[in-house]
PDB file of C-alpha atoms in Angstrom:
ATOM      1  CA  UNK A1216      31.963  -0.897  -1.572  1.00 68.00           C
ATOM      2  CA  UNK A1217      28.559  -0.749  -0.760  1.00 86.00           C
ATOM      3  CA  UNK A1218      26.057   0.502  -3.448  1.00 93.00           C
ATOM      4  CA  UNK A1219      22.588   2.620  -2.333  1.00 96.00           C
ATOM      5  CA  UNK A1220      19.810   1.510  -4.688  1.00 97.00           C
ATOM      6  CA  UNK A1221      16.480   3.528  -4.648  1.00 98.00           C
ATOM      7  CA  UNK A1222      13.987   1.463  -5.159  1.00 98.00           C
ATOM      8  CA  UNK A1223      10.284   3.503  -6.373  1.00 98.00           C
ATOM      9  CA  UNK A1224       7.069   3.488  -7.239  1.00 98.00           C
ATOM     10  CA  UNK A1225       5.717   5.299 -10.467  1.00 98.00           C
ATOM     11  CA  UNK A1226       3.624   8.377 -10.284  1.00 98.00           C
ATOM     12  CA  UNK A1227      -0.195   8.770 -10.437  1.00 98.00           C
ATOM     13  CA  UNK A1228      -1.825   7.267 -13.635  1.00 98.00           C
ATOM     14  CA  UNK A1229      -5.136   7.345 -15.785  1.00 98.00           C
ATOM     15  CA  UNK A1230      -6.033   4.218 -14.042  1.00 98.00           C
ATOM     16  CA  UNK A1231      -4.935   5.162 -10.507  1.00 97.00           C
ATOM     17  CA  UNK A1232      -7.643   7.832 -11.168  1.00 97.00           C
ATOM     18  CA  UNK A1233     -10.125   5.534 -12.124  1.00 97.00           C
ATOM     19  CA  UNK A1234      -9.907   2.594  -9.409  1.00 97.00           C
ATOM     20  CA  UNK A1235      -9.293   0.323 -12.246  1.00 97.00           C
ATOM     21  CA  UNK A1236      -6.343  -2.828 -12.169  1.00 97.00           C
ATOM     22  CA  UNK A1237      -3.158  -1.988 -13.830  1.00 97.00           C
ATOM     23  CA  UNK A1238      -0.794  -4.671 -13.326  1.00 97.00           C
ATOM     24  CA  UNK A1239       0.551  -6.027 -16.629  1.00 96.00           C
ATOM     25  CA  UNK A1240      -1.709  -3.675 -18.999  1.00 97.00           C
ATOM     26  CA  UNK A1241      -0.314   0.523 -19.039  1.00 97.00           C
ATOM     27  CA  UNK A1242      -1.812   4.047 -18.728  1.00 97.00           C
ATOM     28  CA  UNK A1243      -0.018   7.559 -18.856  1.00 98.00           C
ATOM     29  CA  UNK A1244       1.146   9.600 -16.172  1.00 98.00           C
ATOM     30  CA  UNK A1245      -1.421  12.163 -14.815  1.00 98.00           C
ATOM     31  CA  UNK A1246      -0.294  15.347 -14.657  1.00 98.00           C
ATOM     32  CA  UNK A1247      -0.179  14.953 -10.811  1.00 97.00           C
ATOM     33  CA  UNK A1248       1.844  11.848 -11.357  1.00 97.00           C
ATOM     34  CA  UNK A1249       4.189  14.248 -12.971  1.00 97.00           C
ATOM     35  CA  UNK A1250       4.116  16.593 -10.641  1.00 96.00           C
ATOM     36  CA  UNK A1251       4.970  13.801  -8.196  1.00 96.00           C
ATOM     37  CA  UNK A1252       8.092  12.608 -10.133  1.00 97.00           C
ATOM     38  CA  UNK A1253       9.543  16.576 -10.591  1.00 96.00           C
ATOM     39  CA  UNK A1254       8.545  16.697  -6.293  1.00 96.00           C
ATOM     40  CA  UNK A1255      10.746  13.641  -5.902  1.00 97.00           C
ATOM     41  CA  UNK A1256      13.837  14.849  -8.663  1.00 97.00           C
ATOM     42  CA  UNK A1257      13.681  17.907  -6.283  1.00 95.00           C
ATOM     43  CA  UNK A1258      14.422  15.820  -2.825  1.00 95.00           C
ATOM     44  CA  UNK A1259      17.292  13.994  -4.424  1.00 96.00           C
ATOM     45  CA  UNK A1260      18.979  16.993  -5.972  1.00 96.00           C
ATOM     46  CA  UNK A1261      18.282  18.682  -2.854  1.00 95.00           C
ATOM     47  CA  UNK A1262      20.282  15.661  -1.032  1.00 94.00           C
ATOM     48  CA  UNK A1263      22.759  15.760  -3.160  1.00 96.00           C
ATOM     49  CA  UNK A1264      21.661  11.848  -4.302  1.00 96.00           C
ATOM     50  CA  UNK A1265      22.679  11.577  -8.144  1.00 95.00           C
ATOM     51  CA  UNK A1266      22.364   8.343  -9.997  1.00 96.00           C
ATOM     52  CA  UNK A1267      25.058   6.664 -11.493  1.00 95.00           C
ATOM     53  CA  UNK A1268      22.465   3.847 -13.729  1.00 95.00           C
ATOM     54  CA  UNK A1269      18.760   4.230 -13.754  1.00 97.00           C
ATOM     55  CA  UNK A1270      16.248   1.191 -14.833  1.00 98.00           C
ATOM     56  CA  UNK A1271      12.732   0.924 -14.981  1.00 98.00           C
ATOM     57  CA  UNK A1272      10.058  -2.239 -15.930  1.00 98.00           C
ATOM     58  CA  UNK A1273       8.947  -2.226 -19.523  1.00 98.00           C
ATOM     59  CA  UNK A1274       6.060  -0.318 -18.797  1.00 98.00           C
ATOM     60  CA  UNK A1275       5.171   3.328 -19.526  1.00 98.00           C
ATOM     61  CA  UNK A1276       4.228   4.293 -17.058  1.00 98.00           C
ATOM     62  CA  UNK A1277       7.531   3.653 -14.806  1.00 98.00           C
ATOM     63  CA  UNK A1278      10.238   4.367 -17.532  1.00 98.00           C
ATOM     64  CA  UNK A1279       8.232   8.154 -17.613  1.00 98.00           C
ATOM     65  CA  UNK A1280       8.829   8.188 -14.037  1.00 98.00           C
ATOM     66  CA  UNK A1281      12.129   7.006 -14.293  1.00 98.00           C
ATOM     67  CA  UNK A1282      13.035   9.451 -17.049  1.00 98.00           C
ATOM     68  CA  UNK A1283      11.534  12.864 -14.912  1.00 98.00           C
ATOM     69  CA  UNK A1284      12.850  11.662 -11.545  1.00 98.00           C
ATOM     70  CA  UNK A1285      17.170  11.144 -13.036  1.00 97.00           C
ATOM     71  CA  UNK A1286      16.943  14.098 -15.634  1.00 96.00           C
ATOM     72  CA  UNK A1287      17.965  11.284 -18.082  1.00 92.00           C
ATOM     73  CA  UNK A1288      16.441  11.026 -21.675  1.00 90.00           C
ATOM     74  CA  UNK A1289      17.108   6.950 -22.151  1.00 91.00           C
ATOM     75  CA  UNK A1290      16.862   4.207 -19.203  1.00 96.00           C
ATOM     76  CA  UNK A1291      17.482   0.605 -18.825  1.00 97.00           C
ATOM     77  CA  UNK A1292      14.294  -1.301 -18.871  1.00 98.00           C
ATOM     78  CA  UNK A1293      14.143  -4.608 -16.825  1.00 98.00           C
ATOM     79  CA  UNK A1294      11.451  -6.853 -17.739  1.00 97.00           C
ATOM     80  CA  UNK A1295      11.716  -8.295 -14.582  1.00 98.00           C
ATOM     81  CA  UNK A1296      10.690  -5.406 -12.327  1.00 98.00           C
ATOM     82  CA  UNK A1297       7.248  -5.482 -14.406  1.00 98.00           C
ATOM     83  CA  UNK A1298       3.931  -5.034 -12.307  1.00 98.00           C
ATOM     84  CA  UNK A1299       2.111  -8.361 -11.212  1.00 97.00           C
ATOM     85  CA  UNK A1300      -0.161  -9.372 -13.846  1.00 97.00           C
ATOM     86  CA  UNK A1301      -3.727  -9.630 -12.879  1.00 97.00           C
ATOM     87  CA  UNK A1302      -4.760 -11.962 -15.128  1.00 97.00           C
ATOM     88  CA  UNK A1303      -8.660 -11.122 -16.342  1.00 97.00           C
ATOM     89  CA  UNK A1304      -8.995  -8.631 -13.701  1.00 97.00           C
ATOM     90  CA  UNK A1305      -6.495  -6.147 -15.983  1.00 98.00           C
ATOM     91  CA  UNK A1306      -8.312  -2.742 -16.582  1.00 97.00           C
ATOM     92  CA  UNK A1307     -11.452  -3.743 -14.385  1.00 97.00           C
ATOM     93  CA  UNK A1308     -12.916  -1.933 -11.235  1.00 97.00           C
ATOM     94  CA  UNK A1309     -10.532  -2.637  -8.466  1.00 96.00           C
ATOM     95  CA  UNK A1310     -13.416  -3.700  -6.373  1.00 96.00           C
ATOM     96  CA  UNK A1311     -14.202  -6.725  -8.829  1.00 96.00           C
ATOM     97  CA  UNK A1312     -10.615  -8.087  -7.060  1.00 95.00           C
ATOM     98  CA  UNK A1313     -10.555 -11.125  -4.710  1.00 93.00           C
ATOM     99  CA  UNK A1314     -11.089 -10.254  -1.185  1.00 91.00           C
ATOM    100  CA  UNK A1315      -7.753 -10.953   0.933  1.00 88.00           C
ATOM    101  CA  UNK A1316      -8.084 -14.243   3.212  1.00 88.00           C
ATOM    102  CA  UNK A1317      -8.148 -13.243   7.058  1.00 87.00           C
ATOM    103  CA  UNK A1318      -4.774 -12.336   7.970  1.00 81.00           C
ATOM    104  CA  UNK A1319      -3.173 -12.142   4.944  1.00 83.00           C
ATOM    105  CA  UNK A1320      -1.399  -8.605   3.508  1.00 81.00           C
ATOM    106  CA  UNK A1321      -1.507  -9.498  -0.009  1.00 87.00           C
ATOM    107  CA  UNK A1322      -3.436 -11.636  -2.571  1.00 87.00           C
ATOM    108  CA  UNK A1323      -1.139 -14.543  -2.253  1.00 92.00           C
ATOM    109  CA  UNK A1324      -2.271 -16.957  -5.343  1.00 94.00           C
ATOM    110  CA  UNK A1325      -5.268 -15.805  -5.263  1.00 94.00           C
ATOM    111  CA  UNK A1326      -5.091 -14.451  -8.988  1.00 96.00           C
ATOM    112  CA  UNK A1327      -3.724 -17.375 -10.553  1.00 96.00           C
ATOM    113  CA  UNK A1328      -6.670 -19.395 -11.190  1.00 96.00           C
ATOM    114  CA  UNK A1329      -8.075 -16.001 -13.869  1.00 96.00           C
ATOM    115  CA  UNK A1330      -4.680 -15.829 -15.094  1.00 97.00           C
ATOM    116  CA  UNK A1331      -2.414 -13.793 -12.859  1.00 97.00           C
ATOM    117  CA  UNK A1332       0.677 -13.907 -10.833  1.00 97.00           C
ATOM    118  CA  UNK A1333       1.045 -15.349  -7.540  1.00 96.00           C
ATOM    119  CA  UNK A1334       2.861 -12.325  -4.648  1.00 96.00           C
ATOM    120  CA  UNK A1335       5.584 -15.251  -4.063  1.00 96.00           C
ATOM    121  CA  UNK A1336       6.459 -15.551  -7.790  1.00 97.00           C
ATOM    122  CA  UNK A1337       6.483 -11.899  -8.760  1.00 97.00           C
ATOM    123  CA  UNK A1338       8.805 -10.797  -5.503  1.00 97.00           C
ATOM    124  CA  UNK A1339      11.504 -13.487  -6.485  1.00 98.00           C
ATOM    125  CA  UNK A1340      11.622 -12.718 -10.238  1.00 98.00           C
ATOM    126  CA  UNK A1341      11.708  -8.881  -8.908  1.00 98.00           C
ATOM    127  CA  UNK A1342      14.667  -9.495  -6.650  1.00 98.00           C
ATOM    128  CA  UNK A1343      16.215 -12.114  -8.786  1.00 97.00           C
ATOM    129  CA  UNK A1344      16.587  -9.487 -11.414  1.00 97.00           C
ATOM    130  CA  UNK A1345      17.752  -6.625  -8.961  1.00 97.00           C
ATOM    131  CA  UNK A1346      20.182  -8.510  -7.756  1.00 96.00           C
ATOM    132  CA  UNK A1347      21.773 -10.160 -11.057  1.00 96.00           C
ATOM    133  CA  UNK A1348      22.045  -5.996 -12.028  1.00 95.00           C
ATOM    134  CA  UNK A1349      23.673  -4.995  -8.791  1.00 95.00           C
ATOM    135  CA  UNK A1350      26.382  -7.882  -8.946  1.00 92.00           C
ATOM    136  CA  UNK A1351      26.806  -6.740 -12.136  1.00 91.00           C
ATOM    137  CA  UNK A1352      26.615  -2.898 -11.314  1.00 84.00           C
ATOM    138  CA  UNK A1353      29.395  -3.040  -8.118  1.00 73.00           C
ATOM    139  CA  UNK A1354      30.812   0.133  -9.458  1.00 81.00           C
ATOM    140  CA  UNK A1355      27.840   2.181  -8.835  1.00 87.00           C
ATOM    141  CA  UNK A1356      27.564   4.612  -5.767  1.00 93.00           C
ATOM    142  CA  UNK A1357      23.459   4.798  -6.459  1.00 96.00           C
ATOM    143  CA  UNK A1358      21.423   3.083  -8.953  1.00 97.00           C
ATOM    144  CA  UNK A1359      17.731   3.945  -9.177  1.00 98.00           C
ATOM    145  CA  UNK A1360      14.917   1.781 -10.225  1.00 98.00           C
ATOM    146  CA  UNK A1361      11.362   2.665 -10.623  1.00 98.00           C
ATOM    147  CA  UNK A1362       8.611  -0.396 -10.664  1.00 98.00           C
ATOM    148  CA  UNK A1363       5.375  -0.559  -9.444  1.00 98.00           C
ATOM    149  CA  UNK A1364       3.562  -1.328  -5.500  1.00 96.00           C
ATOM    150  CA  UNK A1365       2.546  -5.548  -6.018  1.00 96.00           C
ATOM    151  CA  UNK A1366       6.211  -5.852  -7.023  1.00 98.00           C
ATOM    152  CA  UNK A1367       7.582  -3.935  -4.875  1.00 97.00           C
ATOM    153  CA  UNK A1368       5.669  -5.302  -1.801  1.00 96.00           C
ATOM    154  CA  UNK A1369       6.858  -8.876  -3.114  1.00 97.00           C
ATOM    155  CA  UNK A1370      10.051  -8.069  -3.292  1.00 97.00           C
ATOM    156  CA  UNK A1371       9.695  -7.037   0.688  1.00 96.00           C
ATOM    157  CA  UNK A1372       7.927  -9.989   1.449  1.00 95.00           C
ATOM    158  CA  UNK A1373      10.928 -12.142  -0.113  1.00 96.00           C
ATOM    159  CA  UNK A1374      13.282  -9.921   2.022  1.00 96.00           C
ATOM    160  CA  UNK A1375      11.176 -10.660   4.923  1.00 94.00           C
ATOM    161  CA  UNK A1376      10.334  -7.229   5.638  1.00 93.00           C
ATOM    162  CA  UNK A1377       7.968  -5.764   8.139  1.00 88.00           C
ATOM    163  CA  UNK A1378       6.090  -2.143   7.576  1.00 89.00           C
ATOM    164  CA  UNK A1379       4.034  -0.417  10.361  1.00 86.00           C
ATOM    165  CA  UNK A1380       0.295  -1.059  10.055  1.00 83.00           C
ATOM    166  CA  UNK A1381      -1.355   1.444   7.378  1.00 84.00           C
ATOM    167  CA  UNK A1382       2.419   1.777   6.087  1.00 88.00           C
ATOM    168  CA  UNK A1383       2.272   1.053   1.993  1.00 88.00           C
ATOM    169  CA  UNK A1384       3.693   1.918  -1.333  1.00 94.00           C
ATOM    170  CA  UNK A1385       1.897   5.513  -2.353  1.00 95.00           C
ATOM    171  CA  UNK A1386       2.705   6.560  -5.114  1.00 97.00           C
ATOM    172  CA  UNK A1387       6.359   7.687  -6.437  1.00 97.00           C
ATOM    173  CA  UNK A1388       7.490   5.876  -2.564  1.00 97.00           C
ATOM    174  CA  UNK A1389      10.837   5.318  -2.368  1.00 97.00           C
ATOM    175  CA  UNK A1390      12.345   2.234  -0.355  1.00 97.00           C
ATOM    176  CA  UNK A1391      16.439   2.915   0.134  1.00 97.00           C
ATOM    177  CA  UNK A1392      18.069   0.029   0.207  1.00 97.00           C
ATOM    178  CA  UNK A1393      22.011  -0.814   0.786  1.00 95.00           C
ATOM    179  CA  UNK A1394      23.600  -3.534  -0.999  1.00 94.00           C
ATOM    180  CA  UNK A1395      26.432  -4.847   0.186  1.00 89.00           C
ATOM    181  CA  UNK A1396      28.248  -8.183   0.256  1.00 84.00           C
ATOM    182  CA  UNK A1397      25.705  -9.409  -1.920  1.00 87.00           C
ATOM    183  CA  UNK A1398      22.945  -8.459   0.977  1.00 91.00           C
ATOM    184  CA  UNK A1399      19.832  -5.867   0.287  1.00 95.00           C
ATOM    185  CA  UNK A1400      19.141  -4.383   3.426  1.00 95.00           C
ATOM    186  CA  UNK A1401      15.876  -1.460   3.551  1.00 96.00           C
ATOM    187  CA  UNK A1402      17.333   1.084   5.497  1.00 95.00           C
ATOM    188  CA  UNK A1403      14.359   3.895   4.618  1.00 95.00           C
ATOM    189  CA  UNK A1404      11.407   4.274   3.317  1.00 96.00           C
ATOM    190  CA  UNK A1405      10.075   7.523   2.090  1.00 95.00           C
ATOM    191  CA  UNK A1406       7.150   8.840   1.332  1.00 94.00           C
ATOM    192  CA  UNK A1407       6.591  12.088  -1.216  1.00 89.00           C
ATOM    193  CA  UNK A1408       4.475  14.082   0.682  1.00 77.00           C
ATOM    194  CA  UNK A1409       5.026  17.418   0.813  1.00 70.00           C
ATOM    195  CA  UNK A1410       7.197  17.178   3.744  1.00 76.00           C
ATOM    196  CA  UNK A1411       8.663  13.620   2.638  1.00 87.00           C
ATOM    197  CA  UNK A1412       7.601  11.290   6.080  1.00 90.00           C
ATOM    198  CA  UNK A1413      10.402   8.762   5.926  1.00 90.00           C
ATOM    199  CA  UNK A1414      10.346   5.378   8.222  1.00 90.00           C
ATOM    200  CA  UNK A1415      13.682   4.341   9.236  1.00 89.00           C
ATOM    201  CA  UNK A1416      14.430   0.573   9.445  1.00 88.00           C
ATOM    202  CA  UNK A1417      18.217   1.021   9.722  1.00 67.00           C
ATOM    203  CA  UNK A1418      19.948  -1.499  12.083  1.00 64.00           C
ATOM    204  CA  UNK A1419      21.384   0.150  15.612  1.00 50.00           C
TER     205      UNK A1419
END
């Protein structure tokens, strides 16, 4: 049986407002990040999508999302779906960050030496932990998960996934994913605007 697992971002925060880091450190939902959760409950009851488990990382900010987007009053927290931890950058002006090398689409290891994650690092604990919950999960028809866009985009980058140019992780995106026979395949991924522009990457 193959499982759907809907894979998000959180909504808008205090920090998201601000420009500053928020990787490992927390802020509360705006009330536009709220808004953005309620926008996205709407599409899936509109689709008829209803969760059979919902998870979220340990922070705030993504069990909140988590909590508005399934209806549901308690979630499963995963430490391992946390945001990247930027190290001494946390709660500083995101333009204090390192610039990317040419050609790269991500800060690589470039925060380790001030204390932070490296992308390769956080995307396999992501997926490692993802995947130990779907093996364990197999009865599920959809499972949602809420986590944040440096994890996210490492998990994608472990998965060897390619987005259009300009193509990221707003916020409250959803990436679809199938699971099946112990593969994660992206089949969508959709963005809450008010009309809900959704890239398909499903197979032929």
């Amino acid at each position: 049986m193959a499982t759907k697992l809907y894979l998000m971002r959180h909504g808008e925060t205090l920090f998201n407002t601000q420009g500053r880091v928020q990787g490992a450190c927390d802020s509360p939902l705006t009330d536009l990040g709220i808004q953005q959760a309620l926008l996205v409950k709407d599409y899936f009851n509109e689709n008829s999508i209803w969760f059979d488990s919902v998870y979220s990382s340990t922070q705030e900010r993504a069990t909140d999302t988590a909590k508005l987007v399934s209806g549901q009053s308690q979630v499963t927290q995963l430490k391992g779906i946390k945001e990247m931890n930027f190290g001494e950058f946390e709660a500083q002006p995101e333009f204090l960050l390192p610039k990317f090398r040419t050609g790269a689409n991500s800060f690589e290891d470039l925060l380790v030496p001030f204390g932070g994650e490296d992308i390769v690092t956080v995307g396999k604990r992501a997926l490692d932990s993802i995947l130990e919950v779907l093996a364990n999960d197999d009865h599920a028809d959809n499972i949602l998960m809420v986590s944040h866009g440096a994890t996210m985009w490492g998990i994608c980058l472990q998965l060897g996934i390619q987005f259009p140019e300009g193509v990221g992780f707003s916020n409250c995106a959803i990436c679809e994913f199938q699971y099946h026979q112990e593969q994660l395949e992206l089949q969508k991924l959709i963005l809450p605007t008010k009309a809900f522009k959704t890239y398909s990457f499903e197979r032929d």
